[in-house]
Short mmCIF file of C-alpha atoms in Angstrom, two decimals:
data_model
loop_
_atom_site.label_atom_id
_atom_site.label_comp_id
_atom_site.label_asym_id
_atom_site.label_seq_id
_atom_site.Cartn_x
_atom_site.Cartn_y
_atom_site.Cartn_z
CA MET A 260 143.82 119.97 93.19
CA GLY A 261 146.82 120.78 90.86
CA LYS A 262 150.20 121.36 92.26
CA TYR A 263 150.65 124.70 90.38
CA LEU A 264 151.80 127.64 92.40
CA VAL A 265 151.77 130.96 90.33
CA LEU A 266 153.37 133.92 92.05
CA GLN A 267 152.69 137.84 91.12
CA THR A 268 154.69 140.56 92.76
CA ASP A 269 155.73 144.24 92.20
CA PHE A 270 159.24 143.03 93.61
CA GLY A 271 161.18 142.77 90.38
CA LEU A 272 164.14 140.39 89.96
CA GLY A 273 166.92 142.67 90.90
CA ASP A 274 167.08 141.16 94.43
CA GLY A 275 166.60 137.58 96.24
CA ALA A 276 162.97 138.38 97.20
CA VAL A 277 161.27 136.24 94.42
CA SER A 278 163.78 133.49 94.90
CA ALA A 279 163.11 133.31 98.50
CA MET A 280 159.45 132.81 97.77
CA TYR A 281 160.31 130.04 95.53
CA GLY A 282 162.67 128.69 98.25
CA VAL A 283 159.93 128.38 100.58
CA ALA A 284 157.59 126.71 98.26
CA HIS A 285 160.01 124.12 97.51
CA MET A 286 160.69 123.71 101.17
CA VAL A 287 156.98 122.81 101.63
CA SER A 288 157.32 120.31 98.59
CA ASP A 289 159.70 119.82 95.95
CA GLU A 290 156.76 118.48 93.97
CA ILE A 291 155.09 121.96 93.40
CA VAL A 292 155.29 123.50 90.04
CA VAL A 293 156.29 127.12 90.89
CA GLU A 294 155.54 129.66 87.92
CA ASP A 295 155.76 133.49 87.48
CA LEU A 296 152.62 135.43 86.35
CA THR A 297 154.69 138.39 86.61
CA HIS A 298 157.16 140.13 88.95
CA GLU A 299 156.92 143.65 87.03
CA ILE A 300 153.89 145.09 88.47
CA PRO A 301 154.62 148.76 88.97
CA PRO A 302 155.37 149.39 92.58
CA TYR A 303 152.36 149.69 94.77
CA ASP A 304 149.97 149.44 91.90
CA ILE A 305 147.33 147.29 93.08
CA TRP A 306 144.80 148.10 90.17
CA VAL A 307 147.24 146.59 87.81
CA ALA A 308 147.75 143.56 90.27
CA SER A 309 144.09 143.01 90.14
CA TYR A 310 143.93 143.27 86.35
CA ARG A 311 146.69 140.86 85.70
CA LEU A 312 144.94 138.19 87.90
CA TYR A 313 141.80 138.82 85.66
CA GLN A 314 143.82 138.43 82.46
CA THR A 315 145.52 135.34 83.67
CA VAL A 316 143.81 133.01 86.23
CA LYS A 317 140.86 131.35 83.88
CA TYR A 318 143.76 129.87 81.55
CA TRP A 319 145.33 127.88 84.37
CA PRO A 320 143.82 124.45 85.45
CA LYS A 321 141.35 124.07 87.99
CA GLY A 322 142.88 124.00 91.71
CA SER A 323 145.93 126.21 90.72
CA VAL A 324 146.83 128.42 93.44
CA PHE A 325 147.70 132.07 92.81
CA VAL A 326 149.85 134.29 95.36
CA SER A 327 149.55 138.12 94.41
CA VAL A 328 151.83 140.21 96.47
CA VAL A 329 151.38 144.04 95.78
CA ASP A 330 151.01 144.94 99.34
CA PRO A 331 151.93 148.84 100.38
CA GLY A 332 150.13 148.13 103.63
CA VAL A 333 152.39 145.16 104.68
CA GLY A 334 152.31 144.73 108.56
CA SER A 335 149.55 146.95 109.21
CA THR A 336 145.98 145.83 110.08
CA ARG A 337 144.77 144.92 106.40
CA ARG A 338 143.93 141.16 106.30
CA SER A 339 145.46 138.36 104.54
CA ILE A 340 142.83 136.43 102.56
CA VAL A 341 142.52 133.42 100.33
CA ALA A 342 139.77 133.29 97.75
CA LYS A 343 138.11 130.33 95.98
CA THR A 344 136.95 131.66 92.53
CA VAL A 345 133.82 130.38 90.75
CA SER A 346 136.20 128.77 88.30
CA GLY A 347 137.81 126.74 91.05
CA HIS A 348 141.01 128.45 91.33
CA TYR A 349 142.72 129.97 94.40
CA ILE A 350 144.20 133.44 95.29
CA ILE A 351 146.20 134.21 98.39
CA THR A 352 146.62 138.04 98.46
CA PRO A 353 146.28 141.04 100.71
CA ASP A 354 142.74 142.19 101.15
CA ASN A 355 143.48 145.69 99.51
CA GLY A 356 141.55 145.70 96.20
CA SER A 357 143.80 142.89 94.31
CA LEU A 358 140.47 140.83 93.93
CA THR A 359 138.57 143.72 92.30
CA HIS A 360 138.48 142.59 88.72
CA ILE A 361 138.21 138.73 89.58
CA HIS A 362 135.35 139.56 91.88
CA HIS A 363 133.48 141.70 89.13
CA TYR A 364 134.11 139.73 86.21
CA GLN A 365 134.60 136.02 87.07
CA GLY A 366 132.99 135.72 90.68
CA ILE A 367 134.19 134.59 93.93
CA GLU A 368 132.74 131.53 95.77
CA GLU A 369 134.20 131.84 99.15
CA ILE A 370 137.01 133.99 100.96
CA ARG A 371 138.78 133.15 104.01
CA ALA A 372 141.07 135.11 106.37
CA ILE A 373 144.42 133.95 107.09
CA ASP A 374 145.51 134.03 110.64
CA GLU A 375 148.91 135.69 110.41
CA VAL A 376 150.20 134.73 113.61
CA LYS A 377 149.48 130.92 113.27
CA SER A 378 149.41 130.36 109.40
CA ARG A 379 153.16 131.49 108.63
CA LEU A 380 156.35 130.15 108.06
CA PRO A 381 158.09 128.71 111.16
CA HIS A 382 160.34 131.07 113.00
CA SER A 383 159.49 134.15 110.91
CA GLU A 384 157.21 135.84 113.37
CA GLU A 385 159.53 138.51 114.33
CA SER A 386 159.48 139.60 110.50
CA HIS A 387 156.50 142.03 109.75
CA THR A 388 157.70 143.37 106.31
CA PHE A 389 157.95 140.24 104.13
CA HIS A 390 154.62 138.44 104.25
CA GLY A 391 154.89 137.52 100.57
CA ARG A 392 157.39 134.78 101.67
CA ASP A 393 156.33 134.32 105.43
CA ILE A 394 152.50 133.93 104.71
CA TYR A 395 151.61 134.01 101.26
CA ALA A 396 154.25 131.72 99.57
CA TYR A 397 154.23 129.40 102.56
CA ASN A 398 150.27 128.99 102.72
CA GLY A 399 150.17 128.90 98.85
CA ALA A 400 152.52 125.93 98.62
CA ARG A 401 150.78 124.17 101.39
CA LEU A 402 147.35 124.69 99.63
CA ALA A 403 148.88 123.75 96.35
CA HIS A 404 150.78 120.52 97.76
CA GLY A 405 147.43 119.49 99.43
CA GLU A 406 148.95 119.73 103.11
CA ILE A 407 146.10 122.10 104.09
CA GLU A 408 142.72 122.31 102.73
CA PHE A 409 141.20 125.84 101.78
CA THR A 410 138.62 125.55 104.63
CA GLU A 411 141.42 125.24 107.13
CA LEU A 412 143.31 128.27 106.31
CA GLY A 413 141.10 130.61 108.31
CA SER A 414 137.54 131.78 108.91
CA VAL A 415 135.13 132.78 106.37
CA VAL A 416 135.05 136.33 105.16
CA THR A 417 131.68 137.72 103.91
CA ALA A 418 131.95 139.40 100.36
CA ASP A 419 130.77 142.65 101.33
CA THR A 420 133.42 143.22 103.65
CA LEU A 421 136.07 142.56 100.73
CA GLU A 422 138.17 145.54 99.95
CA LEU A 423 137.31 146.64 96.42
CA LEU A 424 138.77 149.14 94.06
CA PRO A 425 136.22 151.51 92.09
CA LEU A 426 135.27 150.27 88.49
CA ILE A 427 133.80 152.14 85.53
CA GLU A 428 131.04 149.60 83.73
CA ALA A 429 131.19 149.82 79.92
CA LYS A 430 128.08 151.00 78.39
CA ARG A 431 126.37 151.50 75.12
CA ASN A 432 123.96 154.41 74.36
CA SER A 433 122.87 155.79 71.06
CA GLY A 434 125.70 154.19 68.95
CA ILE A 435 128.33 155.46 71.50
CA LEU A 436 130.45 153.02 73.26
CA GLU A 437 131.88 154.14 76.37
CA GLY A 438 134.27 152.37 78.75
CA SER A 439 137.63 152.71 80.83
CA ILE A 440 141.48 152.35 79.63
CA ASP A 441 142.06 149.48 82.28
CA VAL A 442 145.60 148.70 81.54
CA LEU A 443 148.35 148.71 78.98
CA ASP A 444 149.67 145.99 76.73
CA VAL A 445 152.89 146.84 78.41
CA ARG A 446 155.76 146.01 76.07
CA PHE A 447 153.97 147.46 73.00
CA GLY A 448 151.97 150.18 74.49
CA SER A 449 148.59 149.35 73.29
CA LEU A 450 145.65 150.51 75.40
CA TRP A 451 143.27 147.87 76.81
CA THR A 452 139.54 149.16 77.45
CA ASN A 453 136.72 147.47 79.38
CA ILE A 454 134.45 147.51 76.28
CA PRO A 455 133.42 144.05 75.09
CA LEU A 456 133.36 142.94 71.46
CA ASP A 457 129.76 142.09 71.92
CA PHE A 458 128.97 146.01 71.98
CA MET A 459 130.55 146.31 68.38
CA LYS A 460 128.36 143.55 67.15
CA GLN A 461 125.24 145.07 68.79
CA GLU A 462 125.96 148.13 66.94
CA GLN A 463 126.71 146.17 63.86
CA ILE A 464 130.35 147.46 63.71
CA ALA A 465 132.47 145.21 61.41
CA HIS A 466 136.06 144.56 60.64
CA GLY A 467 137.04 147.44 58.07
CA ASP A 468 134.93 149.97 59.36
CA ASN A 469 136.09 153.52 60.61
CA LEU A 470 135.59 154.39 64.17
CA GLN A 471 135.75 157.69 65.91
CA VAL A 472 138.03 157.19 68.90
CA THR A 473 137.95 159.87 71.73
CA ILE A 474 139.96 159.68 74.87
CA PHE A 475 139.43 161.55 77.96
CA HIS A 476 141.54 162.19 81.10
CA GLN A 477 139.54 163.36 84.27
CA GLY A 478 136.49 163.96 81.83
CA LYS A 479 138.73 166.26 79.60
CA LYS A 480 139.43 165.44 76.06
CA VAL A 481 142.97 164.65 75.27
CA TYR A 482 142.66 162.72 71.89
CA GLN A 483 140.32 162.24 69.10
CA ASN A 484 140.90 160.48 65.53
CA ILE A 485 139.11 158.16 63.02
CA MET A 486 140.94 154.84 62.80
CA GLN A 487 139.91 151.59 61.17
CA PHE A 488 138.62 148.44 63.47
CA ALA A 489 141.07 146.04 62.05
CA LYS A 490 141.13 142.36 62.45
CA SER A 491 144.89 142.65 62.66
CA PHE A 492 147.70 145.20 63.23
CA ALA A 493 148.69 144.24 59.44
CA ASP A 494 145.42 145.41 58.21
CA VAL A 495 146.77 149.06 58.52
CA HIS A 496 150.27 150.75 57.64
CA ILE A 497 153.18 150.94 60.04
CA GLY A 498 152.61 154.02 62.16
CA GLU A 499 148.96 154.02 61.87
CA PRO A 500 146.53 153.60 64.70
CA LEU A 501 143.78 150.89 64.77
CA VAL A 502 141.08 149.63 67.07
CA TYR A 503 141.35 145.85 67.46
CA VAL A 504 140.19 142.74 69.47
CA ASN A 505 142.57 141.88 72.33
CA SER A 506 143.14 138.43 73.88
CA LEU A 507 140.23 139.08 76.47
CA VAL A 508 137.82 139.78 73.67
CA ASN A 509 137.59 143.44 74.83
CA ILE A 510 138.31 146.22 72.41
CA GLY A 511 141.88 147.61 72.21
CA VAL A 512 143.67 150.75 70.72
CA ALA A 513 147.05 150.55 69.17
CA VAL A 514 149.46 151.87 66.60
CA ASN A 515 151.01 149.56 64.16
CA GLN A 516 154.73 148.81 65.55
CA ASP A 517 154.69 151.76 67.72
CA SER A 518 153.41 152.64 71.36
CA PHE A 519 150.06 154.35 71.53
CA SER A 520 150.41 155.01 75.07
CA ASP A 521 153.99 156.80 74.72
CA LEU A 522 153.03 158.70 71.45
CA TYR A 523 150.27 160.49 72.92
CA HIS A 524 150.61 160.32 76.67
CA ILE A 525 147.86 158.09 77.64
CA GLY A 526 147.63 156.49 80.98
CA THR A 527 145.49 153.88 82.46
CA GLY A 528 142.64 153.44 85.24
CA THR A 529 139.47 154.90 86.14
CA GLU A 530 140.64 158.47 85.47
CA TRP A 531 141.02 157.71 81.82
CA THR A 532 137.85 156.92 79.52
CA ILE A 533 137.21 156.14 75.90
CA GLN A 534 134.36 156.77 73.70
CA LEU A 535 134.07 154.76 70.15
CA ARG A 536 131.36 155.32 67.60
CA LYS A 537 131.03 154.50 63.93
CA ALA A 538 132.34 157.14 61.63
CA PRO A 539 131.60 157.88 58.02
CA LYS A 540 133.89 155.81 55.50
CA ILE A 541 136.57 158.27 54.26
CA ILE A 542 137.40 158.23 50.37
CA PHE A 543 140.33 159.88 49.08
CA GLU A 544 140.14 161.09 45.36
#
């Protein structure tokens, strides 16, 4: 097992919470390499936390341990769990939906429930609101260091009891590609959908083709335009929209050097859906 411990939270960096998690990890072992996935998950947004794990986990060495703490139910009856993925990574997180995308797209081999009374930072038993430090970072560090085995962290949890968020499956029907707008490329405001590139190939849509793009919010049409399926942002003029392939080899929608989300007030999640279809080539005379 590698000694990488990767942290994700909605804590931000405005106080000492993340630093305390680092400190606990290094108290377990100063040999652990502690890294950040992100600490800028929107507060309480379990959906985004789930997606960022899906975006990131598989690119780390096998055996890496991830701690994801977006935990609006901290201190309640929700479970603390550790999952071993099919790819051989470990994720410690609340059982509140944070494993939804990993479970659906990459697969989970086994899940165990962590005993929050026994498996916690020594002398932290009177605190019930910082499990990120006292349970998740502590056990994540022990697992990464090899002080404890995955099987020692708790009893087996069956997959059918795992808390999962609802997902919309991408589909292809009569030349129309449909899916959800799952998340933003946050800094640039591009839309990341769950429509795979393979759908485009099956419809024989190639770079340079024009697509009709329609976006819906709760089933109501809020945007429609024709744009190019571009290989890169430079294929269109500044300020022009485009369809492209994102880093997960799914379809994205963007505006060259601007924020599509901000310009057109587009959000993310299962309430936001998108349709793509091949459009006639437009010729200006």
